[in-house]
Each structure stands twice: as structure tokens, then as C-alpha cells.
Amino acid sequence: MENVTGLRENKKLRTRRQLAATALELFLERGFDAVSVADVAAAAEVSKPTLFRYFPSKEDLVLDRFADHQDEVARVVRERTAGQTPLRAVHAHFLAALAERDPITGLCDHPNVVAFVRLVYSTASLETRLAHYTAREVELLAEVLEEESVQPLAARLAAMHLVAVRHELGRENWRRIDEGLSADEAHPAAVADADRAFGMLADGLDNALPARTA
């Protein structure tokens, strides 16, 4: 029975990936707003109800790959080494991801990744839906911090800051790539930005931001 269940789950995963790949190909070819859910279903040779069983919305056909990263920061914090603070763990992980040109950092110039990110950031409904995935990242990280006896409000605020820094760094890195820099060319500035951004959190905003002058 376990083997049957495993085969069934593998088949669902393959179907899910096929649907997402078919949709992305159409969106990149024609534009997100020019392709309907019916178009995707027809191209994938499934019914619309079947498609919606796998993806709640048209936007999720594109953004579902972000779901694979929703627990990433929470996992990094949970698995950090003894004596390492959550902030330092997330900072170190982000620097390592930059070195690997991980697409999630925005510092990736592979043509397929560039086309995908350009689609997301140029489509208003995708940007709006992306907030759903970001909120889930914050929720998962806050849960980990609360498990370590961090007060709930403090856990949520810390999670919001850490997740926001990662996302804003990713956008800045993408901006450089979109302007024509290679990932290698943009890497030094990306590292400097990451050190500065996480340093602002580590030192406290009062120390990082100037007081108002008379």
C-alpha cells in the first residue's frame, strides 16, 4: 500500500510540474495577461477543474516554485550552529547563496531565470500574489523563533525584518542584472549590500540611520 501511495504522489508531482512548465512557456511566449487558464489547460491536455485542483489561481502557475523556498529561512534558523544568532545564520546563508548564483538571491544571469524574473516583476497581479508567499515565509520563521521562547510579537517583527531584507536585496540584485551586468560583475556590490543590510539589523536602526539635523 505504501508503494502505491508513493507512486500516486510521484504522479501528482509530475503532473504539477508539467502544468507549471506548460504555463510558463505560454506566458513567456505571449505574455501573462494574454494567456487564459483555459489556454494552459488545453495546451497541457487537462480540464480546467483538473488544473485548479493543482493550482488555486493563474498566478500560482508561475509562483508555485517560490513555495519550495518558503521554509528556507525558517530551516536555516532552526539548523544554525550553536552560538550563532538567527540574524548571523541568515546573513551567512545569503552570502553563500550569492556565491552560488542562486536565483532566489536575484544574482543569476541564466537566460531562463532572467526571463522568469522579468515576467514576475513586470506583471502587477504576480507581484500582488507574491505577497502571499512572503507572508508565509514570515509566518514559518516566526514559528521557529517562538519555539525558542522568543515573545510572539518580537518573533513576528524579527521575522518580518529578516524576510524583507532578503527580498529587497534580491530585487536590487535583479535590477543590476536587468541593466546588463553579469552575475560575476554584480557580485561584489551584492555582497557589500548584504553586509550593509544585515549590519543595519544587527546594529539597530538607530545606529544605522542618522538623526535629523536642525
Tab-separated table of C-alpha atoms in Angstrom:
chain	number	residue	atom	x	y	z
A	1	MET	CA	0.000	0.000	0.000
A	2	GLU	CA	2.913	2.330	0.793
A	3	ASN	CA	4.367	1.788	-2.687
A	4	VAL	CA	1.004	2.576	-4.281
A	5	THR	CA	0.750	5.790	-2.271
A	6	GLY	CA	4.293	6.752	-3.260
A	7	LEU	CA	3.582	6.157	-6.936
A	8	ARG	CA	0.403	8.206	-6.713
A	9	GLU	CA	2.244	11.117	-5.108
A	10	ASN	CA	5.018	10.955	-7.703
A	11	LYS	CA	2.439	11.060	-10.467
A	12	LYS	CA	0.798	14.114	-8.903
A	13	LEU	CA	4.166	15.837	-8.635
A	14	ARG	CA	4.972	15.116	-12.285
A	15	THR	CA	1.582	16.436	-13.344
A	16	ARG	CA	2.062	19.559	-11.241
A	17	ARG	CA	5.468	20.225	-12.765
A	18	GLN	CA	4.169	19.610	-16.282
A	19	LEU	CA	1.320	22.070	-15.776
A	20	ALA	CA	3.655	24.737	-14.392
A	21	ALA	CA	6.189	24.226	-17.205
A	22	THR	CA	3.495	24.390	-19.887
A	23	ALA	CA	2.014	27.534	-18.374
A	24	LEU	CA	5.367	29.289	-18.060
A	25	GLU	CA	6.222	28.531	-21.673
A	26	LEU	CA	2.953	30.099	-22.817
A	27	PHE	CA	3.307	33.106	-20.515
A	28	LEU	CA	6.844	33.827	-21.699
A	29	GLU	CA	5.824	33.446	-25.328
A	30	ARG	CA	2.612	35.501	-25.316
A	31	GLY	CA	2.636	37.465	-22.047
A	32	PHE	CA	0.891	36.591	-18.809
A	33	ASP	CA	-2.277	38.607	-19.399
A	34	ALA	CA	-2.698	37.278	-22.949
A	35	VAL	CA	-2.921	33.650	-21.828
A	36	SER	CA	-6.008	32.290	-20.092
A	37	VAL	CA	-6.314	29.360	-17.745
A	38	ALA	CA	-8.273	27.608	-20.495
A	39	ASP	CA	-5.307	28.088	-22.830
A	40	VAL	CA	-2.983	26.447	-20.328
A	41	ALA	CA	-5.370	23.571	-19.692
A	42	ALA	CA	-5.759	22.947	-23.417
A	43	ALA	CA	-2.008	23.004	-24.023
A	44	ALA	CA	-1.431	20.597	-21.128
A	45	GLU	CA	-4.366	18.428	-22.273
A	46	VAL	CA	-6.225	18.586	-18.983
A	47	SER	CA	-9.532	20.099	-17.932
A	48	LYS	CA	-9.788	23.439	-16.140
A	49	PRO	CA	-11.135	21.757	-12.973
A	50	THR	CA	-8.100	19.447	-13.013
A	51	LEU	CA	-5.750	22.401	-13.360
A	52	PHE	CA	-7.405	24.213	-10.465
A	53	ARG	CA	-7.007	21.129	-8.273
A	54	TYR	CA	-3.265	21.660	-8.550
A	55	PHE	CA	-3.121	25.454	-8.637
A	56	PRO	CA	-5.632	27.721	-6.865
A	57	SER	CA	-5.031	30.628	-9.226
A	58	LYS	CA	-3.469	31.516	-12.551
A	59	GLU	CA	-0.713	33.379	-10.705
A	60	ASP	CA	0.204	30.247	-8.756
A	61	LEU	CA	1.093	28.530	-12.015
A	62	VAL	CA	4.072	30.896	-12.146
A	63	LEU	CA	4.819	31.473	-8.493
A	64	ASP	CA	4.465	27.916	-7.238
A	65	ARG	CA	8.243	27.486	-7.453
A	66	PHE	CA	8.546	30.060	-4.662
A	67	ALA	CA	6.740	27.587	-2.428
A	68	ASP	CA	9.918	25.494	-2.427
A	69	HIS	CA	11.694	28.379	-0.674
A	70	GLN	CA	9.023	29.404	1.808
A	71	ASP	CA	10.569	27.418	4.640
A	72	GLU	CA	14.170	28.186	3.683
A	73	VAL	CA	14.840	30.959	6.208
A	74	ALA	CA	12.999	29.058	8.938
A	75	ARG	CA	15.101	25.979	8.195
A	76	VAL	CA	18.357	27.973	8.226
A	77	VAL	CA	17.490	29.436	11.625
A	78	ARG	CA	16.354	26.108	13.066
A	79	GLU	CA	19.513	24.295	11.873
A	80	ARG	CA	22.043	27.017	12.728
A	81	THR	CA	25.167	26.118	14.678
A	82	ALA	CA	25.461	26.547	18.423
A	83	GLY	CA	26.258	30.106	19.451
A	84	GLN	CA	25.089	31.577	16.144
A	85	THR	CA	22.263	34.128	16.221
A	86	PRO	CA	19.373	33.865	13.753
A	87	LEU	CA	20.487	37.049	12.007
A	88	ARG	CA	24.053	35.833	11.521
A	89	ALA	CA	22.800	32.491	10.250
A	90	VAL	CA	20.546	34.112	7.641
A	91	HIS	CA	23.312	36.543	6.650
A	92	ALA	CA	25.834	33.744	6.153
A	93	HIS	CA	23.330	31.670	4.205
A	94	PHE	CA	22.546	34.587	1.890
A	95	LEU	CA	26.243	35.211	1.206
A	96	ALA	CA	26.715	31.527	0.359
A	97	ALA	CA	23.717	31.663	-1.981
A	98	LEU	CA	25.208	34.730	-3.695
A	99	ALA	CA	28.445	32.836	-4.254
A	100	GLU	CA	26.458	30.015	-5.865
A	101	ARG	CA	24.456	32.493	-8.002
A	102	ASP	CA	21.266	31.048	-6.546
A	103	PRO	CA	18.293	32.548	-8.449
A	104	ILE	CA	16.492	33.256	-5.164
A	105	THR	CA	19.107	35.970	-4.455
A	106	GLY	CA	18.397	37.775	-7.721
A	107	LEU	CA	22.046	37.305	-8.686
A	108	CYS	CA	21.611	34.900	-11.572
A	109	ASP	CA	22.040	35.767	-15.234
A	110	HIS	CA	20.939	32.470	-16.770
A	111	PRO	CA	18.610	33.410	-19.657
A	112	ASN	CA	15.746	31.249	-18.402
A	113	VAL	CA	15.953	32.773	-14.925
A	114	VAL	CA	16.181	36.304	-16.325
A	115	ALA	CA	13.080	35.718	-18.445
A	116	PHE	CA	11.183	34.295	-15.480
A	117	VAL	CA	12.065	37.120	-13.082
A	118	ARG	CA	11.293	39.753	-15.707
A	119	LEU	CA	7.846	38.176	-16.151
A	120	VAL	CA	7.168	38.270	-12.402
A	121	TYR	CA	8.338	41.852	-11.826
A	122	SER	CA	6.586	43.220	-14.897
A	123	THR	CA	3.160	41.715	-14.107
A	124	ALA	CA	1.116	43.503	-11.439
A	125	SER	CA	-1.022	40.500	-10.483
A	126	LEU	CA	2.054	38.325	-9.999
A	127	GLU	CA	3.666	40.937	-7.770
A	128	THR	CA	0.483	41.119	-5.721
A	129	ARG	CA	0.202	37.346	-5.383
A	130	LEU	CA	3.885	37.126	-4.411
A	131	ALA	CA	2.974	38.853	-1.154
A	132	HIS	CA	1.064	35.692	-0.188
A	133	TYR	CA	4.249	33.639	-0.381
A	134	THR	CA	6.227	36.285	1.505
A	135	ALA	CA	3.675	36.301	4.307
A	136	ARG	CA	4.021	32.537	4.630
A	137	GLU	CA	7.818	32.895	4.891
A	138	VAL	CA	7.372	35.326	7.767
A	139	GLU	CA	4.871	33.038	9.487
A	140	LEU	CA	7.152	29.995	9.307
A	141	LEU	CA	10.181	31.891	10.577
A	142	ALA	CA	8.215	33.445	13.423
A	143	GLU	CA	7.070	29.977	14.483
A	144	VAL	CA	10.690	28.815	14.743
A	145	LEU	CA	11.645	31.844	16.811
A	146	GLU	CA	8.687	31.321	19.121
A	147	GLU	CA	9.811	27.720	19.614
A	148	GLU	CA	12.987	29.226	21.076
A	149	SER	CA	10.901	31.172	23.598
A	150	VAL	CA	11.019	34.477	21.736
A	151	GLN	CA	7.985	36.603	22.659
A	152	PRO	CA	5.388	36.329	19.815
A	153	LEU	CA	5.388	39.998	18.792
A	154	ALA	CA	9.192	40.115	18.852
A	155	ALA	CA	9.287	36.912	16.802
A	156	ARG	CA	6.970	38.339	14.148
A	157	LEU	CA	8.839	41.647	13.954
A	158	ALA	CA	12.198	39.892	13.663
A	159	ALA	CA	10.840	37.540	11.007
A	160	MET	CA	9.386	40.415	9.007
A	161	HIS	CA	12.718	42.258	9.045
A	162	LEU	CA	14.805	39.249	8.059
A	163	VAL	CA	12.488	38.205	5.239
A	164	ALA	CA	12.143	41.782	3.970
A	165	VAL	CA	15.923	42.244	3.822
A	166	ARG	CA	16.330	39.094	1.739
A	167	HIS	CA	13.625	40.166	-0.673
A	168	GLU	CA	14.900	43.719	-1.074
A	169	LEU	CA	18.435	42.510	-1.658
A	170	GLY	CA	17.065	40.153	-4.290
A	171	ARG	CA	15.278	42.999	-6.052
A	172	GLU	CA	18.412	45.153	-6.036
A	173	ASN	CA	20.486	42.312	-7.451
A	174	TRP	CA	17.878	41.725	-10.127
A	175	ARG	CA	17.953	45.413	-11.032
A	176	ARG	CA	21.669	45.142	-11.759
A	177	ILE	CA	21.172	42.052	-13.899
A	178	ASP	CA	18.292	43.696	-15.743
A	179	GLU	CA	20.511	46.695	-16.501
A	180	GLY	CA	23.007	44.437	-18.250
A	181	LEU	CA	25.571	43.434	-15.631
A	182	SER	CA	26.631	39.819	-15.455
A	183	ALA	CA	26.228	37.981	-12.171
A	184	ASP	CA	30.009	37.949	-11.773
A	185	GLU	CA	30.218	41.693	-12.329
A	186	ALA	CA	27.402	42.375	-9.863
A	187	HIS	CA	28.646	40.001	-7.173
A	188	PRO	CA	30.951	42.403	-5.240
A	189	ALA	CA	28.216	45.026	-4.916
A	190	ALA	CA	25.701	42.331	-3.945
A	191	VAL	CA	27.964	41.158	-1.120
A	192	ALA	CA	28.535	44.731	0.066
A	193	ASP	CA	24.781	45.392	0.057
A	194	ALA	CA	24.102	42.212	2.028
A	195	ASP	CA	26.721	43.074	4.626
A	196	ARG	CA	25.303	46.584	4.954
A	197	ALA	CA	21.666	45.469	5.152
A	198	PHE	CA	22.180	42.715	7.704
A	199	GLY	CA	24.572	45.000	9.579
A	200	MET	CA	21.789	47.569	9.925
A	201	LEU	CA	19.640	44.958	11.613
A	202	ALA	CA	22.482	43.730	13.789
A	203	ASP	CA	23.486	47.209	14.963
A	204	GLY	CA	19.962	48.555	15.306
A	205	LEU	CA	18.364	51.145	13.075
A	206	ASP	CA	19.113	53.980	15.481
A	207	ASN	CA	22.811	53.332	14.982
A	208	ALA	CA	22.492	52.829	11.224
A	209	LEU	CA	20.318	55.837	10.386
A	210	PRO	CA	21.307	59.463	11.014
A	211	ALA	CA	19.387	61.732	13.367
A	212	ARG	CA	17.559	64.663	11.810
A	213	THR	CA	19.697	67.775	11.552
A	214	ALA	CA	18.445	71.166	12.692
